[in-house]
PDB file of C-alpha atoms in Angstrom:
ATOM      1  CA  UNK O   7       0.000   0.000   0.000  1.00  0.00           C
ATOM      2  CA  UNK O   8       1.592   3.464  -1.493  1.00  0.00           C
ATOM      3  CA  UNK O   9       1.159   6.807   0.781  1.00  0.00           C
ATOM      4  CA  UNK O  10      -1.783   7.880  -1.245  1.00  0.00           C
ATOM      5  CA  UNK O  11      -3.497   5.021  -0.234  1.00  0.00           C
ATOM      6  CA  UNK O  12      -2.761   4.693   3.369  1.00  0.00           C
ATOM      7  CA  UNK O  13      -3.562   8.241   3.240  1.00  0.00           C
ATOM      8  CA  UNK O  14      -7.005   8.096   1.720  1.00  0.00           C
ATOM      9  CA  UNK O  15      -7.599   4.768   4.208  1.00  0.00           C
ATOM     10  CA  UNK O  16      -7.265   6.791   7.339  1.00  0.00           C
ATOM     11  CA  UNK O  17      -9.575   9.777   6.245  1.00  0.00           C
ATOM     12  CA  UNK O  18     -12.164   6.745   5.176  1.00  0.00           C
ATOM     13  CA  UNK O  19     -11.896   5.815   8.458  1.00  0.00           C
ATOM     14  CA  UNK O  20     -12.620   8.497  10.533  1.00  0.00           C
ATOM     15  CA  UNK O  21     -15.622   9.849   8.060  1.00  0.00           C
ATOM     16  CA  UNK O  22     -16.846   6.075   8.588  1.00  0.00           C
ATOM     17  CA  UNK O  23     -16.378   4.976  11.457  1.00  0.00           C
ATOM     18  CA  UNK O  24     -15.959   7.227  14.493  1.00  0.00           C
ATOM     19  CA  UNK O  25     -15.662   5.072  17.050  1.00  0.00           C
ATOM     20  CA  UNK O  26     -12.233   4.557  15.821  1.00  0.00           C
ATOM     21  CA  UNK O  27      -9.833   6.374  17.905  1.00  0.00           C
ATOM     22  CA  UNK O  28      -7.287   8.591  15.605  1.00  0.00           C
ATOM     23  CA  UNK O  29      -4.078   9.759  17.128  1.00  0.00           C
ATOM     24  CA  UNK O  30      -3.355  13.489  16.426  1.00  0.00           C
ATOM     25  CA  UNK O  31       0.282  11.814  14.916  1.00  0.00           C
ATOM     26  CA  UNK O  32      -1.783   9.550  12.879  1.00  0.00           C
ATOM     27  CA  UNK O  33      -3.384  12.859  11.365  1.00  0.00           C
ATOM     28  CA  UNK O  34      -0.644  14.832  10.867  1.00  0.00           C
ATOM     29  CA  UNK O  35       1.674  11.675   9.096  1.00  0.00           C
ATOM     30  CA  UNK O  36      -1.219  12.159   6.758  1.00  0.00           C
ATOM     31  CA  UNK O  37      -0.990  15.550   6.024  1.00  0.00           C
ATOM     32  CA  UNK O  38       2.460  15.537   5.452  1.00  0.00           C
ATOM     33  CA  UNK O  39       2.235  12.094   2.957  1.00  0.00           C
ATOM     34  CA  UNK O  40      -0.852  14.556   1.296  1.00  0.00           C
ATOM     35  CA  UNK O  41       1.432  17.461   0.876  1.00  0.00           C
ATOM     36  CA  UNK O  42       4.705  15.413  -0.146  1.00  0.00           C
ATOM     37  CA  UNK O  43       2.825  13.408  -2.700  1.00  0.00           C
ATOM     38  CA  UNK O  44       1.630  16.585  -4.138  1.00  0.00           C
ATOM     39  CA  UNK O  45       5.166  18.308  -4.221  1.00  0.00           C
ATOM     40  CA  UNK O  46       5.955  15.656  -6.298  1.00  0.00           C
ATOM     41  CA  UNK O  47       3.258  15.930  -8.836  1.00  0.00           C
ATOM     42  CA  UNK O  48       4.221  19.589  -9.383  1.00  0.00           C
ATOM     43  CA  UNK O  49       7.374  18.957  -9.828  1.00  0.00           C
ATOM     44  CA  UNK O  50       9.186  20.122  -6.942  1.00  0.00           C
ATOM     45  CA  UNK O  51       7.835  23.572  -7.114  1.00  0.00           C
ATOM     46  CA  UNK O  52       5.355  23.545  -4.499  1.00  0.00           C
ATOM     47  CA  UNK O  53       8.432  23.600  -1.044  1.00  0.00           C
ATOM     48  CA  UNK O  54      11.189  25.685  -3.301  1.00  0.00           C
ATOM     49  CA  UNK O  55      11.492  28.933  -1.515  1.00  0.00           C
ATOM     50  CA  UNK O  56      10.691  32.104  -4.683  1.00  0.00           C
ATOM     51  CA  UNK O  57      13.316  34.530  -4.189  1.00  0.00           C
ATOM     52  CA  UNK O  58      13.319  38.115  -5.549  1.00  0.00           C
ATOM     53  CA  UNK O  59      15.190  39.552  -7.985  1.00  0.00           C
ATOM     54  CA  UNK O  60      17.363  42.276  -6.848  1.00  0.00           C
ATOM     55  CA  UNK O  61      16.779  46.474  -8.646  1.00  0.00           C
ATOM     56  CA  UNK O  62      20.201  47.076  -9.967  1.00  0.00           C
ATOM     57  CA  UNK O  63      18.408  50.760 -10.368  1.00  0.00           C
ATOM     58  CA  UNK O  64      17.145  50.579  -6.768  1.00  0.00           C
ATOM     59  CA  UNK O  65      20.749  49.047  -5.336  1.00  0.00           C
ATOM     60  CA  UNK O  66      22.344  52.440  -6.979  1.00  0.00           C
ATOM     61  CA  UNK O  67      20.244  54.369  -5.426  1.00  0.00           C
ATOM     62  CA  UNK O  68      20.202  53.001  -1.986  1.00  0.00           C
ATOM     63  CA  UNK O  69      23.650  52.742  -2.028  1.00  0.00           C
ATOM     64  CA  UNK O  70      24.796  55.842  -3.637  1.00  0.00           C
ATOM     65  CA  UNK O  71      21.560  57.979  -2.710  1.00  0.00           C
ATOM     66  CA  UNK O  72      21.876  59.143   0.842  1.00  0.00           C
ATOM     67  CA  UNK O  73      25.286  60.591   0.556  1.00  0.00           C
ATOM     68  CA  UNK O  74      24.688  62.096  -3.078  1.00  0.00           C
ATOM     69  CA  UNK O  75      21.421  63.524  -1.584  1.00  0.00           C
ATOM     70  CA  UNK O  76      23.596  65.073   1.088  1.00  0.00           C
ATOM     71  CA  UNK O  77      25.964  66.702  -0.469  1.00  0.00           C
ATOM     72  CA  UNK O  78      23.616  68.368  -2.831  1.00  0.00           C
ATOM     73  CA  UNK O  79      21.432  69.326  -0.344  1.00  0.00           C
ATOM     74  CA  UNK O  80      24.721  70.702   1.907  1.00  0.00           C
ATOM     75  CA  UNK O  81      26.096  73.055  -1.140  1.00  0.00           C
ATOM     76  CA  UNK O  82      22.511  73.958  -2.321  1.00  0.00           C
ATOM     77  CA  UNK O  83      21.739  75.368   1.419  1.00  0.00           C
ATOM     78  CA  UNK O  84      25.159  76.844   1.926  1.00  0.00           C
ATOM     79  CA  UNK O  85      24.813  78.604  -1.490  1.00  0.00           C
ATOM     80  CA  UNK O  86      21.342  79.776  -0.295  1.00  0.00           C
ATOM     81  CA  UNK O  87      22.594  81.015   2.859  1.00  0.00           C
ATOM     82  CA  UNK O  88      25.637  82.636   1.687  1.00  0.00           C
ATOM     83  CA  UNK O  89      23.340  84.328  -1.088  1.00  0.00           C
ATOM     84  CA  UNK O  90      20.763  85.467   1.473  1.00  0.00           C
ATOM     85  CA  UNK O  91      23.741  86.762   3.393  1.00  0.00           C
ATOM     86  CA  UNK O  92      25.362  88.898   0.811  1.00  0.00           C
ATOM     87  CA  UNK O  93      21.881  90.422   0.133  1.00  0.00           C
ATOM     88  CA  UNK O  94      21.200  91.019   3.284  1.00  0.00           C
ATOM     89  CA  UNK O  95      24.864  92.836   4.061  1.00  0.00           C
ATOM     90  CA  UNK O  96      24.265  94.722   0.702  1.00  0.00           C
ATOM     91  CA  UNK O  97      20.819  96.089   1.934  1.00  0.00           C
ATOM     92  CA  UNK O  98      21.745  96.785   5.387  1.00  0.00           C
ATOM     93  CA  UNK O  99      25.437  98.517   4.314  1.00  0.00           C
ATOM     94  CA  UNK O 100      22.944 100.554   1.413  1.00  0.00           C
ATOM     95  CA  UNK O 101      19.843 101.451   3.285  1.00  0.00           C
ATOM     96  CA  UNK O 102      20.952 101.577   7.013  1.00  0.00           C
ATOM     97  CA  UNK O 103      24.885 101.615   7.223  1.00  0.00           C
ATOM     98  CA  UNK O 104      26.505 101.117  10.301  1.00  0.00           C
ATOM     99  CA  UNK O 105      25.405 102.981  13.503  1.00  0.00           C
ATOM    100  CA  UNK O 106      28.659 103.183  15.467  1.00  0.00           C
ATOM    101  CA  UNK O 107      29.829 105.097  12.232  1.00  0.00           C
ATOM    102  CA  UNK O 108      27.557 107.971  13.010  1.00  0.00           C
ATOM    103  CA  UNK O 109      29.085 108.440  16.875  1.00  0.00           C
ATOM    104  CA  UNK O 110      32.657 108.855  15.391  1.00  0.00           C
ATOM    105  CA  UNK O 111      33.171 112.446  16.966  1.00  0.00           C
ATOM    106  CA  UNK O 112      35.360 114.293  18.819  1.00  0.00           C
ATOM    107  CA  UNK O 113      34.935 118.283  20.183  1.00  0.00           C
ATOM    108  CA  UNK O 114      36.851 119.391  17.389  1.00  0.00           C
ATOM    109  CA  UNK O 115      34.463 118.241  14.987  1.00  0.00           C
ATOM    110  CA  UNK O 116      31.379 119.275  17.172  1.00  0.00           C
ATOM    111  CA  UNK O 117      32.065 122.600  16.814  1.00  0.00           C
ATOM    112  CA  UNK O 118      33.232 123.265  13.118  1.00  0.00           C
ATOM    113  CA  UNK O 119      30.521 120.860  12.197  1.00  0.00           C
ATOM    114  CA  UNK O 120      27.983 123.349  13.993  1.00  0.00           C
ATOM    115  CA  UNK O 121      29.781 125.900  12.700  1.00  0.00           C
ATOM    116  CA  UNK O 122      29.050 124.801   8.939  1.00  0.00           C
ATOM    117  CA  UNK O 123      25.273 123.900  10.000  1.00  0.00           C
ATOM    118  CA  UNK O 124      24.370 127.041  11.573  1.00  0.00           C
ATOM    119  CA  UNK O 125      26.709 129.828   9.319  1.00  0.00           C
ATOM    120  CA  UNK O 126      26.775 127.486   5.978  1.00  0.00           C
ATOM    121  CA  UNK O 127      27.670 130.864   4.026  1.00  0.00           C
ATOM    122  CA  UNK O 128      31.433 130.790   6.817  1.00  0.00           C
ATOM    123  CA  UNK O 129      32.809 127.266   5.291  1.00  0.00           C
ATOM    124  CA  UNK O 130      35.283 128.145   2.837  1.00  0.00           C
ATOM    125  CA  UNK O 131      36.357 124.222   2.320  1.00  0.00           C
ATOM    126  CA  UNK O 132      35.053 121.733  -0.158  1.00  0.00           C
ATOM    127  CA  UNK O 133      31.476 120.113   0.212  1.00  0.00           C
ATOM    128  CA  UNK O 134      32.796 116.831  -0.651  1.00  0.00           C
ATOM    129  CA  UNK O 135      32.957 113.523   1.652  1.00  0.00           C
ATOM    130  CA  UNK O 136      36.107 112.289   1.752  1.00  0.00           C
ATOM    131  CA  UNK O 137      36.874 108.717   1.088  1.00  0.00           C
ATOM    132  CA  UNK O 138      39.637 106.301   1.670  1.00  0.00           C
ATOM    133  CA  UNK O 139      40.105 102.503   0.083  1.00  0.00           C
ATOM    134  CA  UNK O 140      38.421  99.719   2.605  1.00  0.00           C
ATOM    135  CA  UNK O 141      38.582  95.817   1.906  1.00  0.00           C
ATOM    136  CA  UNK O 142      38.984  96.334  -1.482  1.00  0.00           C
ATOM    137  CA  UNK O 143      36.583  99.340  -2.086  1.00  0.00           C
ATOM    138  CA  UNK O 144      35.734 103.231  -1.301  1.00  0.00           C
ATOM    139  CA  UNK O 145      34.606 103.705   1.746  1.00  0.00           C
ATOM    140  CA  UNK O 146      33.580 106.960   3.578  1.00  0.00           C
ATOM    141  CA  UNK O 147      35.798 108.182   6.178  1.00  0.00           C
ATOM    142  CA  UNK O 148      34.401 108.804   9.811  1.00  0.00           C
ATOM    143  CA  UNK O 149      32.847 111.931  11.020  1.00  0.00           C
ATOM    144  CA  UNK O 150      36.133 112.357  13.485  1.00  0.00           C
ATOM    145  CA  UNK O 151      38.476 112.599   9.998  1.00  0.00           C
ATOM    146  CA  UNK O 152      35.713 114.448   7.869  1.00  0.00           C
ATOM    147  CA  UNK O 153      33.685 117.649   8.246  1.00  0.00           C
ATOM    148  CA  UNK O 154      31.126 116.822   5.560  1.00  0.00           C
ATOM    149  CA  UNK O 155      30.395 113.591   6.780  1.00  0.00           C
ATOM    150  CA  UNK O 156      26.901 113.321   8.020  1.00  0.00           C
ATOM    151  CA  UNK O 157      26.443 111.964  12.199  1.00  0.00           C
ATOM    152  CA  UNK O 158      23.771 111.282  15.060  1.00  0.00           C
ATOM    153  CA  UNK O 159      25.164 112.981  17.886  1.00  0.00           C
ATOM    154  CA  UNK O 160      24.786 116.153  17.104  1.00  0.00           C
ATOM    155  CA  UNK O 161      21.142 116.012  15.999  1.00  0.00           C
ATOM    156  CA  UNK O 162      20.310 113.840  19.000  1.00  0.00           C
ATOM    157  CA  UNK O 163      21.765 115.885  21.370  1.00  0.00           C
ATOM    158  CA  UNK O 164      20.099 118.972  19.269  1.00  0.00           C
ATOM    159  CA  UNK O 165      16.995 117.373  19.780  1.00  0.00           C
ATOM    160  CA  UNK O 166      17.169 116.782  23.426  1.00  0.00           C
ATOM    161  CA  UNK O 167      18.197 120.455  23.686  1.00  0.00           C
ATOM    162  CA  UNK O 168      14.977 121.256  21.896  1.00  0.00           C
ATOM    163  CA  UNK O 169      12.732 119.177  24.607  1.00  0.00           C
ATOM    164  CA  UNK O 170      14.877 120.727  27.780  1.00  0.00           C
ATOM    165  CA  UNK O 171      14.722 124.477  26.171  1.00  0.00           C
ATOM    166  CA  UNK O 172      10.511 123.674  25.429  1.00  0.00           C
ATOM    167  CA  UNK O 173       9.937 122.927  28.629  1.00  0.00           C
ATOM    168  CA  UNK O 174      11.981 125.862  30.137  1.00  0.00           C
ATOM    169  CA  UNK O 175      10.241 128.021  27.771  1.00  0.00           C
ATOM    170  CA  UNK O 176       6.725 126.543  29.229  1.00  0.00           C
ATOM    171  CA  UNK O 177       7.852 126.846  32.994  1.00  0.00           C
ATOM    172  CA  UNK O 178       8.930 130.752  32.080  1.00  0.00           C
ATOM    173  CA  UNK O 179       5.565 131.266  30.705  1.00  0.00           C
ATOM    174  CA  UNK O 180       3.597 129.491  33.620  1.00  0.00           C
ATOM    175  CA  UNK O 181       2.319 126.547  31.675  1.00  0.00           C
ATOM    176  CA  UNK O 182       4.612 123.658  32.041  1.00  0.00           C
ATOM    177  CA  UNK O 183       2.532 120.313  32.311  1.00  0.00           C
ATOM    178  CA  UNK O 184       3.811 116.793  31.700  1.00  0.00           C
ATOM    179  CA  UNK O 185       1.454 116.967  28.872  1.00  0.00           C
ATOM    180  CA  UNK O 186       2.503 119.958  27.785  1.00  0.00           C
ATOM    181  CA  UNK O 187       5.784 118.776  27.384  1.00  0.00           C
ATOM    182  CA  UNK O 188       4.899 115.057  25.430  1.00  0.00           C
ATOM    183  CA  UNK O 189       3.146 117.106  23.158  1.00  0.00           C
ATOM    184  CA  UNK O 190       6.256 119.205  22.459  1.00  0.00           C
ATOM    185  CA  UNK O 191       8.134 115.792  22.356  1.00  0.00           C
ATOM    186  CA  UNK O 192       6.103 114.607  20.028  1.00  0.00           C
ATOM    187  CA  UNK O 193       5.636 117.281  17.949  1.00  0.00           C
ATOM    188  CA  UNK O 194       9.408 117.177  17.759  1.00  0.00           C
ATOM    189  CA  UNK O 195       9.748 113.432  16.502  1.00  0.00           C
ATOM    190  CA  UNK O 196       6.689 114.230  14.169  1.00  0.00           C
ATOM    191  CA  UNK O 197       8.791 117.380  12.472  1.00  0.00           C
ATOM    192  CA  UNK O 198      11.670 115.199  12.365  1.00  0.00           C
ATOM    193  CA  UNK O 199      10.147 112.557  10.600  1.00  0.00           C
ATOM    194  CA  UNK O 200       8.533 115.319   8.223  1.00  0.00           C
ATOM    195  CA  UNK O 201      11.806 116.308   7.218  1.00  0.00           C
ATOM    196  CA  UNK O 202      13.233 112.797   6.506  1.00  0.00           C
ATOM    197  CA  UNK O 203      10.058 112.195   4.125  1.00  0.00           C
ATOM    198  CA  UNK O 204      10.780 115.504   2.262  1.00  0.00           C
ATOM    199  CA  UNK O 205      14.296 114.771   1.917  1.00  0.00           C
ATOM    200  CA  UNK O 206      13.847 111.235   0.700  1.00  0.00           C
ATOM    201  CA  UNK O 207      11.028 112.397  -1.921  1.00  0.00           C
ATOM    202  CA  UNK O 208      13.254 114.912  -2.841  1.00  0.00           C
ATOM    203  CA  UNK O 209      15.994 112.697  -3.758  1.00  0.00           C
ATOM    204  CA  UNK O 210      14.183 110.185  -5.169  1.00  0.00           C
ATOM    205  CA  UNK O 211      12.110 112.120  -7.704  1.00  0.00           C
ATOM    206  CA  UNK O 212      16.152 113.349  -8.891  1.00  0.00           C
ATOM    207  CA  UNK O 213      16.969 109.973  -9.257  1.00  0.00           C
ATOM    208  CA  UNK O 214      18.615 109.346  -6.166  1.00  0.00           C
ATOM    209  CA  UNK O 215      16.618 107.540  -3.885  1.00  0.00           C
ATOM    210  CA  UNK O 216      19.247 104.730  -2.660  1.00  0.00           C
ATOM    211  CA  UNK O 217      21.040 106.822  -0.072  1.00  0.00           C
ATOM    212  CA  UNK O 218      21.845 105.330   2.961  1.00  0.00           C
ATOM    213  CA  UNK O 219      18.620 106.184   5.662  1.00  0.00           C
ATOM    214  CA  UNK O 220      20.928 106.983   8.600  1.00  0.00           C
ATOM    215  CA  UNK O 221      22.274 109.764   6.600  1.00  0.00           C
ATOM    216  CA  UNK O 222      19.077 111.097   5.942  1.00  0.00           C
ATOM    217  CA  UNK O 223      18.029 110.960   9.325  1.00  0.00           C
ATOM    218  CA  UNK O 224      21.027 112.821  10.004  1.00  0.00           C
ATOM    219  CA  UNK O 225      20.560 115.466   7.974  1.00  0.00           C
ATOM    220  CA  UNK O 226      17.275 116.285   8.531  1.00  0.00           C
ATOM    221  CA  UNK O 227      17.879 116.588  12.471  1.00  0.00           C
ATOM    222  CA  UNK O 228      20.395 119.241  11.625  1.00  0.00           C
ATOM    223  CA  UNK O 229      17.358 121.960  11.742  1.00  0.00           C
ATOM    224  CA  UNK O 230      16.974 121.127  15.427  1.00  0.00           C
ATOM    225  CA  UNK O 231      20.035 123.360  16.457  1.00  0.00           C
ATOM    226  CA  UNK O 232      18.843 126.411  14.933  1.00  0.00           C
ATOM    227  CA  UNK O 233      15.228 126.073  16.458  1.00  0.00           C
ATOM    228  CA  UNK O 234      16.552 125.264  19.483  1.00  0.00           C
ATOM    229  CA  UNK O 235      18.766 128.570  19.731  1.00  0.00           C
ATOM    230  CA  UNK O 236      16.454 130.605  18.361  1.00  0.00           C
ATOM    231  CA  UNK O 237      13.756 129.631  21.392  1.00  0.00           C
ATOM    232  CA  UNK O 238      16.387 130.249  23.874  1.00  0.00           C
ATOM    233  CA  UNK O 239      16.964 133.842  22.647  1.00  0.00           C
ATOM    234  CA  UNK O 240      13.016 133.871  22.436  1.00  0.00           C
ATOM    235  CA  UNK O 241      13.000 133.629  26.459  1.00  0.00           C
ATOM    236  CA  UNK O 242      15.009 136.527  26.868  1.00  0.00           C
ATOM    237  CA  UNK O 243      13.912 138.413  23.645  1.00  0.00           C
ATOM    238  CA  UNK O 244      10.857 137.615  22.606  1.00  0.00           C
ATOM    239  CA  UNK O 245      10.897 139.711  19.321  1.00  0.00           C
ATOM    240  CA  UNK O 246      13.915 138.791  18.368  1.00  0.00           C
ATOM    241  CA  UNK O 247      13.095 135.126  17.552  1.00  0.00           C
ATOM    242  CA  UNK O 248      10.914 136.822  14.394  1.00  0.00           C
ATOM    243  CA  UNK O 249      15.036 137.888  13.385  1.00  0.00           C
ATOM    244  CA  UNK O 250      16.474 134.719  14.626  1.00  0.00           C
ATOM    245  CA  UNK O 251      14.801 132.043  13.471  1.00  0.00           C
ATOM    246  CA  UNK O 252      14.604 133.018   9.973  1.00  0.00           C
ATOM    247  CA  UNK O 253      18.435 133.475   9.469  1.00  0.00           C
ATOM    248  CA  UNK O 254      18.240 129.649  11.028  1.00  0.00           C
ATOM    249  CA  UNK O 255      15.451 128.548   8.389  1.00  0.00           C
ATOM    250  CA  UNK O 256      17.976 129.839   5.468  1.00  0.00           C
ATOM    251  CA  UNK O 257      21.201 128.692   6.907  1.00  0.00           C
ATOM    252  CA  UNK O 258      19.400 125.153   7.684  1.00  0.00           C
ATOM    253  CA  UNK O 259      17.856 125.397   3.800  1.00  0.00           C
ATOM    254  CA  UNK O 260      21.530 126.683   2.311  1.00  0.00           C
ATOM    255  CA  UNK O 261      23.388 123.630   4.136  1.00  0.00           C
ATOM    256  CA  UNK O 262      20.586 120.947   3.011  1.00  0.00           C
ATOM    257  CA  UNK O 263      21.078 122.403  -0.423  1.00  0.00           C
ATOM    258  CA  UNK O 264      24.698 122.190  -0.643  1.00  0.00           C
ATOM    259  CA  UNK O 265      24.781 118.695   1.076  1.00  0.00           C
ATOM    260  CA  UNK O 266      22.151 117.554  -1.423  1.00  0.00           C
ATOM    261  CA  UNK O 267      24.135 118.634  -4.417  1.00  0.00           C
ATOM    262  CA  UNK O 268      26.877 116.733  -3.438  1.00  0.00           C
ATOM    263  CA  UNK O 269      24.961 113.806  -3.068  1.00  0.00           C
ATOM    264  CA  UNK O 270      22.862 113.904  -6.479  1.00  0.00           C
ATOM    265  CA  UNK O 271      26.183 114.889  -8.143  1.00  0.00           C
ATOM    266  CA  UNK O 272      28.251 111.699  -6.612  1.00  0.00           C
ATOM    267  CA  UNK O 273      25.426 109.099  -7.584  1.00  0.00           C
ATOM    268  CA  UNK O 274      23.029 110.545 -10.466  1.00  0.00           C
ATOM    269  CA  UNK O 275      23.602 111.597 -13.666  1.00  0.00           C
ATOM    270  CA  UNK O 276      19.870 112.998 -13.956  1.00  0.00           C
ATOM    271  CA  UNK O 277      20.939 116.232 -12.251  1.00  0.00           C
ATOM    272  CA  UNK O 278      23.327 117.047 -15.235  1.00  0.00           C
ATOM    273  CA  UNK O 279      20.719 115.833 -17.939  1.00  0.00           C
ATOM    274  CA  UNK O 280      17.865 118.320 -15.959  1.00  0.00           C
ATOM    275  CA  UNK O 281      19.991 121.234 -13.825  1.00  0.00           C
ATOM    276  CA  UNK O 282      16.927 123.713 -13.931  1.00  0.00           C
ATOM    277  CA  UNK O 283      14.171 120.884 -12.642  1.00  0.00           C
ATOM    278  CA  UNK O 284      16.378 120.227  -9.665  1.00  0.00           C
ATOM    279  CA  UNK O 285      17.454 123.845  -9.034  1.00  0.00           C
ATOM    280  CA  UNK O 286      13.749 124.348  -8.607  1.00  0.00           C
ATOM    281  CA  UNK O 287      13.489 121.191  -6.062  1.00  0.00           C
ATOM    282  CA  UNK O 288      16.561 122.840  -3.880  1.00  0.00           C
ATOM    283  CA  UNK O 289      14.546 125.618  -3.652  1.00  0.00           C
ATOM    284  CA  UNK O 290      11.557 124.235  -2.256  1.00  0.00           C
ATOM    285  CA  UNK O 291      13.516 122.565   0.204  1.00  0.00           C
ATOM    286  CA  UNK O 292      15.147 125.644   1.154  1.00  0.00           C
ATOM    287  CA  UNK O 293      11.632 127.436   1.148  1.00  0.00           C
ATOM    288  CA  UNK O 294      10.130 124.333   3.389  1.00  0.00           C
ATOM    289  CA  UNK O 295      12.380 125.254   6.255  1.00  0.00           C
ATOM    290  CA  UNK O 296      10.238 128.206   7.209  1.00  0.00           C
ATOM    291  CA  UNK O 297       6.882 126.426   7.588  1.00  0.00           C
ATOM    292  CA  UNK O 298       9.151 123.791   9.291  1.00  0.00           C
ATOM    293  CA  UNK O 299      11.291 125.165  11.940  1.00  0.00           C
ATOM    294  CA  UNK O 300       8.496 127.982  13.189  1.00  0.00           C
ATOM    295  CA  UNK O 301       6.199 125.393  13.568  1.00  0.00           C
ATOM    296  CA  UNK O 302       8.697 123.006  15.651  1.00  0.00           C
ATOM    297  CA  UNK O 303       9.566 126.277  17.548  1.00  0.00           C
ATOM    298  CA  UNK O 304       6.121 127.595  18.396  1.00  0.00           C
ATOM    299  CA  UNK O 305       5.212 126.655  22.024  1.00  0.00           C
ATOM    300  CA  UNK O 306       1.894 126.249  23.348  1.00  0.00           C
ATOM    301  CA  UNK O 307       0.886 124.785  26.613  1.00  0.00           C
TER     302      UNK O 307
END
């Protein structure tokens, strides 16, 4: 008797007969005489493990993938950072410059630079900022080495003279409130940032509007010393601020237009192509001092 049939006998018997007692090894000889018997009739195929054929596309990738993703990825983002850098340098050196630049001062330069400010038609020198070779390029020398150079001390310190001489001028005349005095503050911050508009409009309609904003800011506090002179004679004199303050308004407007010249003329080429358009914007800024300054130097409580 072959496996087939000795297979075939025991499942005879225990559909038949069930009294018969089948071992659980009986059973499972069975099922493994069932499943050889058929391995054989398929012709071995049935128990041979299938194996995969390997990607020789995938392998490459796997293999060479993770470090050629890395490196790309590693000069892509250094390229991007190092570009985002540069622009960033290039907009902050163009549009801001450096701050410590502007505190570059000594006494010696206070006072001829307050000189040229306040008596513009006393400065026999040149209008021109000088400029010296830096890392490869022109740079602008300091305020300490350079009269025409443009700087924050003197218009901050111009503008907290303006605040102490306000409130003075309020306590003299009996009406000195804290109010009072945030109003003149901020009356003071408003005219200042007046000016800067006016002077930025002004060079950007002549086709210079990439001037560094510090320097802007700079000039435009300039007016501050003027108006805060001519309210301290004001105290003691009161007509004599209706004298004063206009010679200020035309020295501030002569030294904006002579510092504006020399800007247009070192970066634009429009103010050669159109010399009587822009004479006629140099004279509106010289003609918006007055409106400017007495209103900054009027004092109400």
């Amino acid at each position: 008797m072959d496996v087939t049939e000795q297979s075939a006998y025991i499942v005879l018997l225990i559909c038949e007969d069930r009294r018969t007692t089948v071992t659980d090894e009986a059973v499972t000889l069975a099922m493994h005489s069932l499943m050889a018997e058929m391995n054989i009739d398929l012709g071995g195929l049935a128990g041979r493990p299938t194996t995969s054929q390997a990607d020789p596309f995938q392998s490459a990738l796997y293999g060479a993938g993770p470090g050629l993703i890395r490196s790309g990825l590693g000069a892509y983002s250094e390229k991007f950072l190092g570009s985002s850098s540069d622009f960033m340098q290039s907009n902050i050196t163009q549009y801001l410059s450096n701050p410590q630049y502007y505190f570059q001062v000594n006494n010696q330069y206070v006072r001829n630079k307050l000189k040229v400010v306040l008596f513009p038609f006393l400065h026999r020198g040149h209008w021109t900022r000088i400029t010296e070779p830096v890392g490869g390029r022109l740079s602008y020398k300091p305020p300490v080495q350079d009269i025409n150079a443009p700087d924050l001390y003197i218009p901050l310190m111009a503008f907290a003279t303006y605040i102490v001489v306000a409130g003075y001028a309020l306590g003299v005349l009996g009406r000195f409130t804290p109010v009072a005095l945030t109003i003149q503050f901020t009356k003071g911050l408003l005219g200042w940032f007046m000016q800067v508009i006016l002077i930025k409009a002004l060079l950007y309609s002549l086709g210079s509007g990439e001037s560094p904003l510090l320097d802007i800011v700079a000039y435009a506090g300039y007016g501050f010393a003027g108006t805060s002179l001519a309210m301290l004679v004001r105290i003691f004199w009161s007509y004599s601020y209706y004298f004063v303050l206009p010679w200020f308004c035309i020295c501030t407007g002569v030294f904006l237009v002579k510092t504006m010249k020399r800007v247009l003329q070192g970066v634009s080429r429009t103010y050669e192509r159109h010399p009587s358009r822009n004479h006629y914007f140099l004279l509106f800024l010289v003609a918006a001092q007055f409106p400017m300054l007495f209103w900054l130097g009027n004092i109400k409580g």
